[in-house]
Short mmCIF file of C-alpha atoms in Angstrom, two decimals:
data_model
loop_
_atom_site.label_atom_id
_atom_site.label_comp_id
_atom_site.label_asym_id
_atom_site.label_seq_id
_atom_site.Cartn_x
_atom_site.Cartn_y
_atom_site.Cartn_z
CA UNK A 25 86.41 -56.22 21.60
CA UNK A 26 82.75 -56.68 23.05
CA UNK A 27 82.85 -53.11 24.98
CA UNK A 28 84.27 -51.88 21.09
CA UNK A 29 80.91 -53.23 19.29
CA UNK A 30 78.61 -52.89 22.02
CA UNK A 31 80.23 -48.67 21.52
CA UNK A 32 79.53 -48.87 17.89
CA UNK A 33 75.77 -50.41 17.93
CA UNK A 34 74.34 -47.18 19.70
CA UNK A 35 76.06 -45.22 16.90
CA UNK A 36 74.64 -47.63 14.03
CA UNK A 37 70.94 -46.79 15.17
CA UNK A 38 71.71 -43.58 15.28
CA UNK A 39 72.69 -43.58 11.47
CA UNK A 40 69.81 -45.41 10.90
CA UNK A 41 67.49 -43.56 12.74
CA UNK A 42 68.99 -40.54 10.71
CA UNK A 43 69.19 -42.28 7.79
CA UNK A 44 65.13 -42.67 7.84
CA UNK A 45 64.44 -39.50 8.82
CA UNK A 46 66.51 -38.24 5.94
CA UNK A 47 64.43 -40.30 3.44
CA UNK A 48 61.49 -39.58 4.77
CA UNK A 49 62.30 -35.70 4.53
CA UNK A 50 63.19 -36.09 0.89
CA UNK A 51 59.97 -37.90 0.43
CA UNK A 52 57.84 -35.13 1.70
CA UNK A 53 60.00 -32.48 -0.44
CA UNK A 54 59.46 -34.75 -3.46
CA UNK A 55 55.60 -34.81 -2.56
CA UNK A 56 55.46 -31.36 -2.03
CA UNK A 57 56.82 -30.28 -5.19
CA UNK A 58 55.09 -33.08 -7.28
CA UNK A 59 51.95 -33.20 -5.82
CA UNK A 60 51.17 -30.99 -3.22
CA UNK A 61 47.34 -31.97 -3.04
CA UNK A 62 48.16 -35.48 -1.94
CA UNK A 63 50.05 -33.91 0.35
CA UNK A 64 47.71 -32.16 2.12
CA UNK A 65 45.14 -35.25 2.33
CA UNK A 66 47.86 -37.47 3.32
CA UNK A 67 48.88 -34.75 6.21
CA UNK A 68 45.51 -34.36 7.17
CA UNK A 69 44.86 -37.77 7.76
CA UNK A 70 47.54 -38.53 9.85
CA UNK A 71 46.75 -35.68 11.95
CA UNK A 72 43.06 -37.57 12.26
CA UNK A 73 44.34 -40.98 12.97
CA UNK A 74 46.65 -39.28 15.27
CA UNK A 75 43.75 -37.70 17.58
CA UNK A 76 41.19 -40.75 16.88
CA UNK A 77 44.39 -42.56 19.06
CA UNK A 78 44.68 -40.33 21.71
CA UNK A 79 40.43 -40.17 21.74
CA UNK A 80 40.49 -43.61 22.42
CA UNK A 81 42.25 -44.03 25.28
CA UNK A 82 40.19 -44.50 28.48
CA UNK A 83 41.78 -41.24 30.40
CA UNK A 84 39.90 -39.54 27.22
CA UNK A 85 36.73 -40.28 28.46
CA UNK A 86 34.96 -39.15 32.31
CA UNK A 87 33.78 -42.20 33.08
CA UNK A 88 36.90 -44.49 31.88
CA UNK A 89 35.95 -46.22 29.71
CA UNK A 90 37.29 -46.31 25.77
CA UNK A 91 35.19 -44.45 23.34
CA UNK A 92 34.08 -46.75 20.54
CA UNK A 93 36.50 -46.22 17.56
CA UNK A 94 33.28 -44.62 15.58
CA UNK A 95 32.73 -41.78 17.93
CA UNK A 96 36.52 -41.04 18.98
CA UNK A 97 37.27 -40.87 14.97
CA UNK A 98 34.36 -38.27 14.00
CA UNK A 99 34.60 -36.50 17.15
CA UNK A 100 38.80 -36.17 16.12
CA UNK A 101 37.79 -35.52 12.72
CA UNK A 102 35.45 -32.88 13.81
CA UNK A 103 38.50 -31.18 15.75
CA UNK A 104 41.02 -31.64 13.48
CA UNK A 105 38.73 -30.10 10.49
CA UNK A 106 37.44 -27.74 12.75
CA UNK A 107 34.15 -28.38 12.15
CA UNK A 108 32.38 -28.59 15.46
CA UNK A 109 29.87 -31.06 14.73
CA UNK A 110 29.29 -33.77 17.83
CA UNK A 111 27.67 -37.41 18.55
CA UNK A 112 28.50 -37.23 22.36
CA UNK A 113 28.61 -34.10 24.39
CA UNK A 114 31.71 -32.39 24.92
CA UNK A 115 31.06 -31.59 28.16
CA UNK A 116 29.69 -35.20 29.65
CA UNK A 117 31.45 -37.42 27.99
CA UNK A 118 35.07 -36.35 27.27
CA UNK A 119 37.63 -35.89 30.90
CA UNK A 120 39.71 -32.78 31.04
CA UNK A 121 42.22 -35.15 28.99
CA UNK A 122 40.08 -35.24 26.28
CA UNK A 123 38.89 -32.02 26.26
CA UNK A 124 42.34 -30.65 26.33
CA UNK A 125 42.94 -33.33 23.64
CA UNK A 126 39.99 -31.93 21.36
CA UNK A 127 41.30 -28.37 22.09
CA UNK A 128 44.66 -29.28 20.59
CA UNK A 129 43.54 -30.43 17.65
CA UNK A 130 41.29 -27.51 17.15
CA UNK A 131 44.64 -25.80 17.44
CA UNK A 132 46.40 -27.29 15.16
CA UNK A 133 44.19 -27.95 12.47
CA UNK A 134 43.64 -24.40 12.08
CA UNK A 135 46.99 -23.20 11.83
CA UNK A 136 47.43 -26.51 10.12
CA UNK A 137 45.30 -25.29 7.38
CA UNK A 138 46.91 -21.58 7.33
CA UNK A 139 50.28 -22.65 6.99
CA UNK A 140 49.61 -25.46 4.19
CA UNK A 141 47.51 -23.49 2.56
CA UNK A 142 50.36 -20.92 2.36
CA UNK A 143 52.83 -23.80 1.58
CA UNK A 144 50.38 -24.97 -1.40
CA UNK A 145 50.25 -21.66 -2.63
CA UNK A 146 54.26 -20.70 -2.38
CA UNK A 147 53.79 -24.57 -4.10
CA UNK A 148 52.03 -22.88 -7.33
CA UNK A 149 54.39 -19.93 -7.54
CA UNK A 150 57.61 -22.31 -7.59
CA UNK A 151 55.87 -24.73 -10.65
CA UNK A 152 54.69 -21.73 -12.71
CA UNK A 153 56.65 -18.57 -14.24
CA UNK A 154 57.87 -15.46 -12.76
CA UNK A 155 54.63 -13.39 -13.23
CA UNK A 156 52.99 -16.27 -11.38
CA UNK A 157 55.62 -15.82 -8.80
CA UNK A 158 54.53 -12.51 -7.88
CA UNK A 159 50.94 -12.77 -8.40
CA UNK A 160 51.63 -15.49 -5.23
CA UNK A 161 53.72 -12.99 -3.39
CA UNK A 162 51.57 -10.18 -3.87
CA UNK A 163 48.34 -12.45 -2.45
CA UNK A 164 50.31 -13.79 0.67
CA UNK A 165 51.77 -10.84 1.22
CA UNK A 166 55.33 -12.21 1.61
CA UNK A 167 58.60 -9.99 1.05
CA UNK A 168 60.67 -12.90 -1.28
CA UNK A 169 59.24 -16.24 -2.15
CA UNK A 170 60.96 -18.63 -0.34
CA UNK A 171 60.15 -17.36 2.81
CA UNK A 172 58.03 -19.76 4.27
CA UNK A 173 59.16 -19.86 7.39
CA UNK A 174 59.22 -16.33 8.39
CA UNK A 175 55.71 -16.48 7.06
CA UNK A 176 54.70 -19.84 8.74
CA UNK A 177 56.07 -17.72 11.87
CA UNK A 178 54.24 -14.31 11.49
CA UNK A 179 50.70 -16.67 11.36
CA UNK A 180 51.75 -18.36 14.85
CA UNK A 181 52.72 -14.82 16.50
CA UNK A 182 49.15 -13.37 15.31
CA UNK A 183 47.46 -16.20 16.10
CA UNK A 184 48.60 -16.50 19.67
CA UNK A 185 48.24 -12.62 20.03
CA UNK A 186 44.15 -12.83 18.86
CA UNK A 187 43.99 -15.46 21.16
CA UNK A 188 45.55 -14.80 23.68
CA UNK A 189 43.79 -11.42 23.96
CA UNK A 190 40.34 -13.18 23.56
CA UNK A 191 41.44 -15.58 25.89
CA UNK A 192 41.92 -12.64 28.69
CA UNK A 193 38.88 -10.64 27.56
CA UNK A 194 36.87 -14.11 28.14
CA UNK A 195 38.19 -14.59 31.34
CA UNK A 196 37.15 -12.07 32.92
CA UNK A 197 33.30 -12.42 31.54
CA UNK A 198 33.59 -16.00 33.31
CA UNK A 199 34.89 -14.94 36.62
CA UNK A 200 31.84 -12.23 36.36
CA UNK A 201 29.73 -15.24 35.83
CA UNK A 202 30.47 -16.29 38.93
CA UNK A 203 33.47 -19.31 38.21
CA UNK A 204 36.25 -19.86 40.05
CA UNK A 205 39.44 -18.42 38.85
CA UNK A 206 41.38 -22.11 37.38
CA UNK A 207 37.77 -22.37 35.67
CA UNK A 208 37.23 -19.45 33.95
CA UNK A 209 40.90 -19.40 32.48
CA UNK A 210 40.27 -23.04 31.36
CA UNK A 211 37.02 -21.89 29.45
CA UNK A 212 38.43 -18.98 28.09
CA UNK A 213 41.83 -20.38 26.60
CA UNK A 214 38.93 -23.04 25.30
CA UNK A 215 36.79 -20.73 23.65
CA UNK A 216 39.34 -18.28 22.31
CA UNK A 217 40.70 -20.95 20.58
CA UNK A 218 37.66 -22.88 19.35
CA UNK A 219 36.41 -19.47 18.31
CA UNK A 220 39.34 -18.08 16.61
CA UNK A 221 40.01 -21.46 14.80
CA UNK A 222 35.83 -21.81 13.99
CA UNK A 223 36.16 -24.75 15.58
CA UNK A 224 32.66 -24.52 17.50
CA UNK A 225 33.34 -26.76 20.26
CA UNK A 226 32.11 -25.87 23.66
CA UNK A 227 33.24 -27.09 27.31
CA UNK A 228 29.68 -26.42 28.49
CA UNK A 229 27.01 -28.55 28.55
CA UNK A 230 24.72 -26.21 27.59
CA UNK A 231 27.08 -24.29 25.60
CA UNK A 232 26.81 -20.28 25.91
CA UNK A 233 22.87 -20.42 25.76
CA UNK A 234 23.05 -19.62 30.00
CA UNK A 235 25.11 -16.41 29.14
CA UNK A 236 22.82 -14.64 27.19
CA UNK A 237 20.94 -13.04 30.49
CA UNK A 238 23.00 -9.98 31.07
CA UNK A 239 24.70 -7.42 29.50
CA UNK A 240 27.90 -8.01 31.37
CA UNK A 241 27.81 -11.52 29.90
CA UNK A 242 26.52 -11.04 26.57
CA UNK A 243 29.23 -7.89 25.78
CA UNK A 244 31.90 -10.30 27.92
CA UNK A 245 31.54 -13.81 26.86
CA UNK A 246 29.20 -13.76 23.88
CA UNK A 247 30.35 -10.37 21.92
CA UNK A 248 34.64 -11.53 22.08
CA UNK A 249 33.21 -14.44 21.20
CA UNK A 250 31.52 -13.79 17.62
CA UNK A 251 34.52 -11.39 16.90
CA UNK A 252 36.76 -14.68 17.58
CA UNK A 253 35.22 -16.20 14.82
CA UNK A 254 34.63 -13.44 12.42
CA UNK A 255 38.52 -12.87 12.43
CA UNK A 256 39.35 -16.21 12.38
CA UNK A 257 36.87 -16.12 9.12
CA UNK A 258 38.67 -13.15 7.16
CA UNK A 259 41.51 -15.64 6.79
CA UNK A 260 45.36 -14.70 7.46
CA UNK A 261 46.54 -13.09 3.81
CA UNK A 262 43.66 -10.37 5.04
CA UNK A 263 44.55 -9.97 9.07
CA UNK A 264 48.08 -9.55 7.09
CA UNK A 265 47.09 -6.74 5.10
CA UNK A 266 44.90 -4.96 7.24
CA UNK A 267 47.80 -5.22 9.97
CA UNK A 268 50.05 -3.54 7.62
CA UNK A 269 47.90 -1.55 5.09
CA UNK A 270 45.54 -0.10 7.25
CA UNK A 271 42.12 -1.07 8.76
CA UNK A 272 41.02 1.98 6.98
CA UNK A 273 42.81 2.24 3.98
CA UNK A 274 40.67 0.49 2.03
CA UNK A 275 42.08 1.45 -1.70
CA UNK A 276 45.69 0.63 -0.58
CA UNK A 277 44.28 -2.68 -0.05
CA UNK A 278 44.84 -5.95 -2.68
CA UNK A 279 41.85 -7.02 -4.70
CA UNK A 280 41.52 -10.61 -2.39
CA UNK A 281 41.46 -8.37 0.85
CA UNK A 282 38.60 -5.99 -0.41
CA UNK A 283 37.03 -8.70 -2.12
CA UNK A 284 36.93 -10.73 1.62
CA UNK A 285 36.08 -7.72 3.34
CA UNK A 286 33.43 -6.46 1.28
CA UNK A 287 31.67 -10.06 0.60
CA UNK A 288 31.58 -11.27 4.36
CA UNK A 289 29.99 -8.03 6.21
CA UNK A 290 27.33 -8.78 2.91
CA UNK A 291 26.63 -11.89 4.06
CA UNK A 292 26.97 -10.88 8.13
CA UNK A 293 24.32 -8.02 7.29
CA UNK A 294 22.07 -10.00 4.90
CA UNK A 295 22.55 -12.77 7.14
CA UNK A 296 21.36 -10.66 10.26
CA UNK A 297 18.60 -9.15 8.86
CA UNK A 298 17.26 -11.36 7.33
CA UNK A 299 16.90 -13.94 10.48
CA UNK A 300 15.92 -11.68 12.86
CA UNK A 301 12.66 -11.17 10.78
CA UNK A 302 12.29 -14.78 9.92
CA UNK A 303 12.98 -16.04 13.91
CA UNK A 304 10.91 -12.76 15.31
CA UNK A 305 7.92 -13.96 16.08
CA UNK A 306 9.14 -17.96 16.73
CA UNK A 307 7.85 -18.62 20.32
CA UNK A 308 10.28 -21.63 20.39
CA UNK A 309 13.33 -19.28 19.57
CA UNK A 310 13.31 -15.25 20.33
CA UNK A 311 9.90 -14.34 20.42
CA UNK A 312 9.73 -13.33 23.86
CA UNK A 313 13.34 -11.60 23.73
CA UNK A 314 13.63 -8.22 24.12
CA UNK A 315 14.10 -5.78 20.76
CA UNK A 316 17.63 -5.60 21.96
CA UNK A 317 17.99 -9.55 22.61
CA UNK A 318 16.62 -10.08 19.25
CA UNK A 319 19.29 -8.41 17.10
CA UNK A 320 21.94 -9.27 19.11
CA UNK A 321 20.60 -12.81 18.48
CA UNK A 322 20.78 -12.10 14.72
CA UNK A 323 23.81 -10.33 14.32
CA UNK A 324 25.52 -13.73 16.63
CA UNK A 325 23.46 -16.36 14.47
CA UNK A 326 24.16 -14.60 11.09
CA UNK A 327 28.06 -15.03 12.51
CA UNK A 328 28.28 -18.15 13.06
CA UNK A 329 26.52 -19.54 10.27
CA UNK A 330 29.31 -19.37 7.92
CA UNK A 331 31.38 -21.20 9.97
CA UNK A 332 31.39 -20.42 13.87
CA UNK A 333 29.10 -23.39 14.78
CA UNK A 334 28.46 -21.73 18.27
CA UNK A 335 24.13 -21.35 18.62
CA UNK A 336 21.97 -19.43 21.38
CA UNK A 337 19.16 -21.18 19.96
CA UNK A 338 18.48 -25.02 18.98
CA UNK A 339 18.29 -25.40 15.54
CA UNK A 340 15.69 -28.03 15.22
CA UNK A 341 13.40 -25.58 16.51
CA UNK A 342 14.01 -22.93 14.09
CA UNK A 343 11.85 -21.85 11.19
CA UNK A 344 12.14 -24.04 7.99
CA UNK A 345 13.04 -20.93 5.62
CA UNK A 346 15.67 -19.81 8.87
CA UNK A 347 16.98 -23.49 8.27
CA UNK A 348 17.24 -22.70 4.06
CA UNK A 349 18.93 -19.43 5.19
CA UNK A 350 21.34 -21.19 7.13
CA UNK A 351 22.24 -23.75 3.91
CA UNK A 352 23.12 -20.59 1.87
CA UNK A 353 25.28 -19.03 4.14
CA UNK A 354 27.14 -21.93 5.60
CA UNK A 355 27.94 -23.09 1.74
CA UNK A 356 29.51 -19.88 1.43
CA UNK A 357 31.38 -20.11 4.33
CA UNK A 358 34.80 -18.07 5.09
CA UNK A 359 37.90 -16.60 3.16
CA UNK A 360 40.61 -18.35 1.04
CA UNK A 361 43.01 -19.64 3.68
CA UNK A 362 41.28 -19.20 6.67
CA UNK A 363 39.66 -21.24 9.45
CA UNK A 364 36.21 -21.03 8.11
CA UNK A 365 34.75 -23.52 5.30
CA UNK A 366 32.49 -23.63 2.48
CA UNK A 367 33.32 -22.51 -1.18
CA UNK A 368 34.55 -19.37 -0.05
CA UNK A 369 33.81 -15.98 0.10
CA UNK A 370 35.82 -14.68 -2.87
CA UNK A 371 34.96 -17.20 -4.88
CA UNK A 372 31.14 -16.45 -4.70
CA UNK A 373 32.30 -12.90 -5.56
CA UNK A 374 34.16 -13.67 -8.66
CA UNK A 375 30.70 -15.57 -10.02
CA UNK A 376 28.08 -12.63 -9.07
CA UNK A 377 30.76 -10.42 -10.43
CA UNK A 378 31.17 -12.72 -13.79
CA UNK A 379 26.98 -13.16 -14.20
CA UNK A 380 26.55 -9.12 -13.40
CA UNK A 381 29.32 -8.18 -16.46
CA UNK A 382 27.36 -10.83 -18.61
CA UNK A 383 24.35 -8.83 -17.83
CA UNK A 384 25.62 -5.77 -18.63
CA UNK A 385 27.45 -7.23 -21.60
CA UNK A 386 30.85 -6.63 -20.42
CA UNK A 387 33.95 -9.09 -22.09
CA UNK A 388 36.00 -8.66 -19.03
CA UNK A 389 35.07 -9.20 -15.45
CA UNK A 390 36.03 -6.14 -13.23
CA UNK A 391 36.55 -5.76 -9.52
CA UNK A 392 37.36 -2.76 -8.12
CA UNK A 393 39.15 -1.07 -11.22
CA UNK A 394 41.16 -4.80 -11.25
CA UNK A 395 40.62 -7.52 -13.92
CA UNK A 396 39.86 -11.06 -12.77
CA UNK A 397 41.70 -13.56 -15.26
CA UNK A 398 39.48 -15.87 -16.94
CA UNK A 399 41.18 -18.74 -15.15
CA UNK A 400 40.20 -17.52 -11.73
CA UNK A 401 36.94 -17.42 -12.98
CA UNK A 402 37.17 -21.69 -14.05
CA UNK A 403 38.24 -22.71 -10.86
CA UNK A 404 35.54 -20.49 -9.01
CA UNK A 405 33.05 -22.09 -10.96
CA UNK A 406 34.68 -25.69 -11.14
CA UNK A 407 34.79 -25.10 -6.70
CA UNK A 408 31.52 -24.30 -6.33
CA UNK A 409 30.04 -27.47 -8.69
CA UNK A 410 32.69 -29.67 -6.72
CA UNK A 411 31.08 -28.66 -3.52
CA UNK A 412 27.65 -29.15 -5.22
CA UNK A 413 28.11 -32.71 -6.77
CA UNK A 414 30.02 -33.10 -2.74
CA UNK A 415 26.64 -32.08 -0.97
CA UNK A 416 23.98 -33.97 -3.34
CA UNK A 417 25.75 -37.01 -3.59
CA UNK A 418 26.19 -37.18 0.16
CA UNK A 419 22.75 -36.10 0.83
CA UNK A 420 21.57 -38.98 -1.00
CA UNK A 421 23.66 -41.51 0.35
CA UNK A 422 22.61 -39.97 4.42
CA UNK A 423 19.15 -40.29 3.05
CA UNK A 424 19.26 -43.97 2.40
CA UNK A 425 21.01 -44.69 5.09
CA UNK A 426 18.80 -43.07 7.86
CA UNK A 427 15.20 -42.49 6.08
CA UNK A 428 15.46 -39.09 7.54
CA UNK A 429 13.75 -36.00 6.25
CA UNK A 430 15.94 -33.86 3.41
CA UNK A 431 15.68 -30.86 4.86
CA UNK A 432 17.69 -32.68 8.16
CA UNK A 433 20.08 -34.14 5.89
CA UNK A 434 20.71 -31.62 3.62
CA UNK A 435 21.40 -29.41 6.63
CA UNK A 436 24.03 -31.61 8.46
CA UNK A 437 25.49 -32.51 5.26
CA UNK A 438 26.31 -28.88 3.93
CA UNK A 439 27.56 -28.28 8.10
CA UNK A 440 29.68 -30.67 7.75
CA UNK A 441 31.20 -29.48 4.30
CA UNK A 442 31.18 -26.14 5.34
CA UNK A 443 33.06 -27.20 8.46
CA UNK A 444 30.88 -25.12 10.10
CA UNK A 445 29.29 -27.32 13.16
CA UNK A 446 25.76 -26.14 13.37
CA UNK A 447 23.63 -28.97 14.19
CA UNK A 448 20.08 -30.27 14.20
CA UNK A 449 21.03 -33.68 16.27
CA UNK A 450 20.87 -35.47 13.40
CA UNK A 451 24.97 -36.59 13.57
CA UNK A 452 24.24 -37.66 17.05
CA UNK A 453 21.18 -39.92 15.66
CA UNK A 454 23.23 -41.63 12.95
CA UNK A 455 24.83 -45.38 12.60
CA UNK A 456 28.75 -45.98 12.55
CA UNK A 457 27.66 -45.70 8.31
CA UNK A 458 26.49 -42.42 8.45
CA UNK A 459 28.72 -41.15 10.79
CA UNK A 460 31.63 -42.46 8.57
CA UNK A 461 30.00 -40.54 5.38
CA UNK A 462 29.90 -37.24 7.30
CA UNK A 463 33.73 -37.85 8.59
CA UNK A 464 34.62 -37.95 4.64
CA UNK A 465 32.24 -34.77 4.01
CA UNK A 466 34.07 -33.23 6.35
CA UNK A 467 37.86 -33.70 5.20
CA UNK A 468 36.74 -33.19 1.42
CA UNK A 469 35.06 -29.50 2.80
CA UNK A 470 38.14 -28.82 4.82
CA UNK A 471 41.08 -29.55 2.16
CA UNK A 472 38.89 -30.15 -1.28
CA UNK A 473 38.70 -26.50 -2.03
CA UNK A 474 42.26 -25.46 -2.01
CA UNK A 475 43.54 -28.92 -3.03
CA UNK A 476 41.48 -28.80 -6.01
CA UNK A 477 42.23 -24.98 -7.07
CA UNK A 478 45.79 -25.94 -6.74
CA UNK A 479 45.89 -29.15 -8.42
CA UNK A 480 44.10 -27.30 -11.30
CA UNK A 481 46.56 -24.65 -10.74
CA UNK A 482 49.42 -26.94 -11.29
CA UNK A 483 48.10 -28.65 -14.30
CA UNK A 484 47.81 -25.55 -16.32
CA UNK A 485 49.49 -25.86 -19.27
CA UNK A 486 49.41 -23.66 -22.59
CA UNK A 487 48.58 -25.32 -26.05
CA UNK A 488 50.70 -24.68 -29.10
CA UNK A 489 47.36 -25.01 -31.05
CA UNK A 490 44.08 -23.79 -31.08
CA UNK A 491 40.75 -25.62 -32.13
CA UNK A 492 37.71 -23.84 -34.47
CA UNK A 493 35.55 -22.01 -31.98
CA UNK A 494 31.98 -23.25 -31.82
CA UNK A 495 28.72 -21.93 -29.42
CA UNK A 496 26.05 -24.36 -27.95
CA UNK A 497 23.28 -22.92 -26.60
CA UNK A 498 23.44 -21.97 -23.54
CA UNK A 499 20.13 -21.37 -21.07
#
């Protein structure tokens, strides 16, 4: 009899252990289908509760020690968000433990974001009609809806391909730096990944500044580098389409691809030009660069400022209208379901494209021989006063809390929404309060755009009545 129940007891826990596992699975489903949005902030911060654990172990840190709580959960926040902002230095502070730590999270909260984003989206086509079905499928790209996970799939294969190939590419430009072979493939499976994923964190103490002597490095180390984060950028629904469409067939492509396409190398070539000739003649920055050190300098800088977070040059040193430059780019930031931040490319497109046809006096807004339905057109413009209200409100409270300058705060502040990781030292310089107001900047800028276009998404509805039209004035 006591061999018979001490038999059945391992099988009980295994029922039970099932048995939660079951109803926690049919809790997520039930999320997912009713609410998707809260699913996304409660995945997220699991994920960053996670990583602020494994942070604050002693092995995390060089000299042994545990991390205060504060630090471990911005700089996991940071990772998971891939943001790239810091308050101690990668390189100094964190052992190989927690630098491989960090890198993982940079990892996954990329393709984190990819995948739910995709899952959120699949989410809107299952709770609306057929024609929304298929609007969905047409803008992920996916052969039947249902197919998540041969989709979840295809974004891990080209993800690991891009980086992987970066990864080798980088490699080599460190071990023609002069590192030793287990070095250079640690730093560049570290920067393929932080670059690829935006995630702007650097193993090196003085990040890739000491690179930028020779044309081996720059064209090695520097060049795979900024392409890293420029594809990482585009988002996946376009890497998808240009993989299968055509790099060059631009009018077989969908209306989000050329709309991504078109708007970032805008903003790259505004971006470039424009801070070139505002940094030219800084002796703190590029003066006394070469003409050819100088626009590469640009063309990096106007990269990363939508979301790279990888510099050649410190920020605090850079001209104040450089710095307002930088504000308008970063709040821009990368594609719809992508690794970068920020409103979103497209969805500054749709409101140049709605003021232009206002000018002109057009009813309709038209992209590319393609209407953009008036809804599209709320949520762009309901995004981009979210992220607004997001940035003043947070600006005010930094303010308060440190005395600092506005043009400091307002510059961390829309880094941190933007996820984009460019820096002034001011995160470094804040209190446990600050730094806690910046960790919630940064979730909201990671999963408030796409958890707010979906939740508005999913609580369209259509009235069986209409009321009496009526104009205010307007301007």
């Amino acid at each position: 009899m006591p061999q018979t129940l001490g038999a059945r007891l391992p099988s009980a826990k295994a029922t039970h252990v099932r048995g939660a596992l079951g109803a926690t699975r049919d809790l997520i489903d039930r999320l997912a289908q009713s609410s998707p949005a809260r699913l996304a902030v409660l995945v997220f911060a699991a994920v960053v509760i996670l990583f602020t654990a494994l942070l604050w172990l002693p092995a995390s840190s060089q000299d042994g020690r545990a991390t205060t709580f504060t630090d471990a959960l911005f700089t996991a926040t940071s990772a998971v968000t891939v943001t790239g902002l810091t308050v101690v230095p990668t390189a100094d502070h964190w052992s190989l433990t927690g630098q491989v730590i960090i890198l993982l999270a940079i990892q996954i909260g990329g393709l984190g974001t990819l995948t739910m984003t995709s899952i959120l989206a699949m989410a809107i086509g299952r709770q609306l009609g057929l024609r929304s079905k298929l609007i969905t499928q047409e803008a992920l790209n996916v052969g039947r809806l249902g197919e998540v996970g041969s989709l979840l799939r295809t974004v891990v294969i080209t993800s690991v391909v891009i980086e992987g190939t970066l990864a080798v590419i980088l490699t080599i430009g460190f071990l023609v730096a002069g590192e030793n072979p287990l070095t250079a493939v640690w730093h560049g499976v570290f920067y393929s990944i932080s670059a690829f994923n935006n995630g702007g964190f650097t193993p090196h103490s003085d990040g890739l500044v000491p690179y930028f002597d020779t044309a081996a490095h720059t064209w090695l180390i520097l060049f795979p580098t900024a392409l890293g984060v420029l594809l990482g950028s585009l988002g996946f629904p376009v890497i998808l389409v240009l993989r299968q469409v055509g790099w060059l067939k631009f009018s077989r492509w969908n209306l989000n691809t050329k709309l991504t396409v078109v708007t970032t190398f805008v903003l790259m070539f505004v971006g470039w030009v424009l801070w070139t000739a505002f940094e030219w003649n800084n002796p703190a920055t590029i003066q006394g660069e070469s003409t050819g050190h100088k626009i590469f300098q640009g063309f990096f800088a106007s990269v990363m400022m939508r979301s790279g977070g990888f510099n050649l040059v410190q920020m605090s040193e850079a001209e104040p209208v450089t710095l307002l430059l930088t504000d308008a780019l970063m709040f821009a930031g990368g594609a719809p379901a992508s690794t970068g931040g920020g409103i979103k490319v497209t969805t500054l497109a749709v409101v140049v494209l709605a003021i232009l046809a206002e000018a002109r006096g057009d009813r309709a807004v038209i992209a590319f021989h393609r209407t953009v339905p008036e809804s599209v057109l709320r949520i762009a413009i309901s995004v981009i006063a979210m992220g607004a209200t997001i940035v003043l409100v947070a600006t005010g409270v930094l303010m308060a809390l440190s005395g600092q300058s506005m043009d400091r705060v307002v510059f961390e502040v829309i880094s941190a929404y933007a996820t984009c990781g460019l820096s002034t030292g001011l995160s470094a310089e804040m209190g446990a309060a600050g730094k806690a107001v910046l960790v919630v900047v940064m979730l909201v800028g990671r999963i408030g755009t796409t958890t707010v276009a979906t939740a508005l998404a999913l609580r369209s509805r259509r009235r069986l009545y209409q009321y009496p039209e009526e104009r205010p004035i307007i301007g």
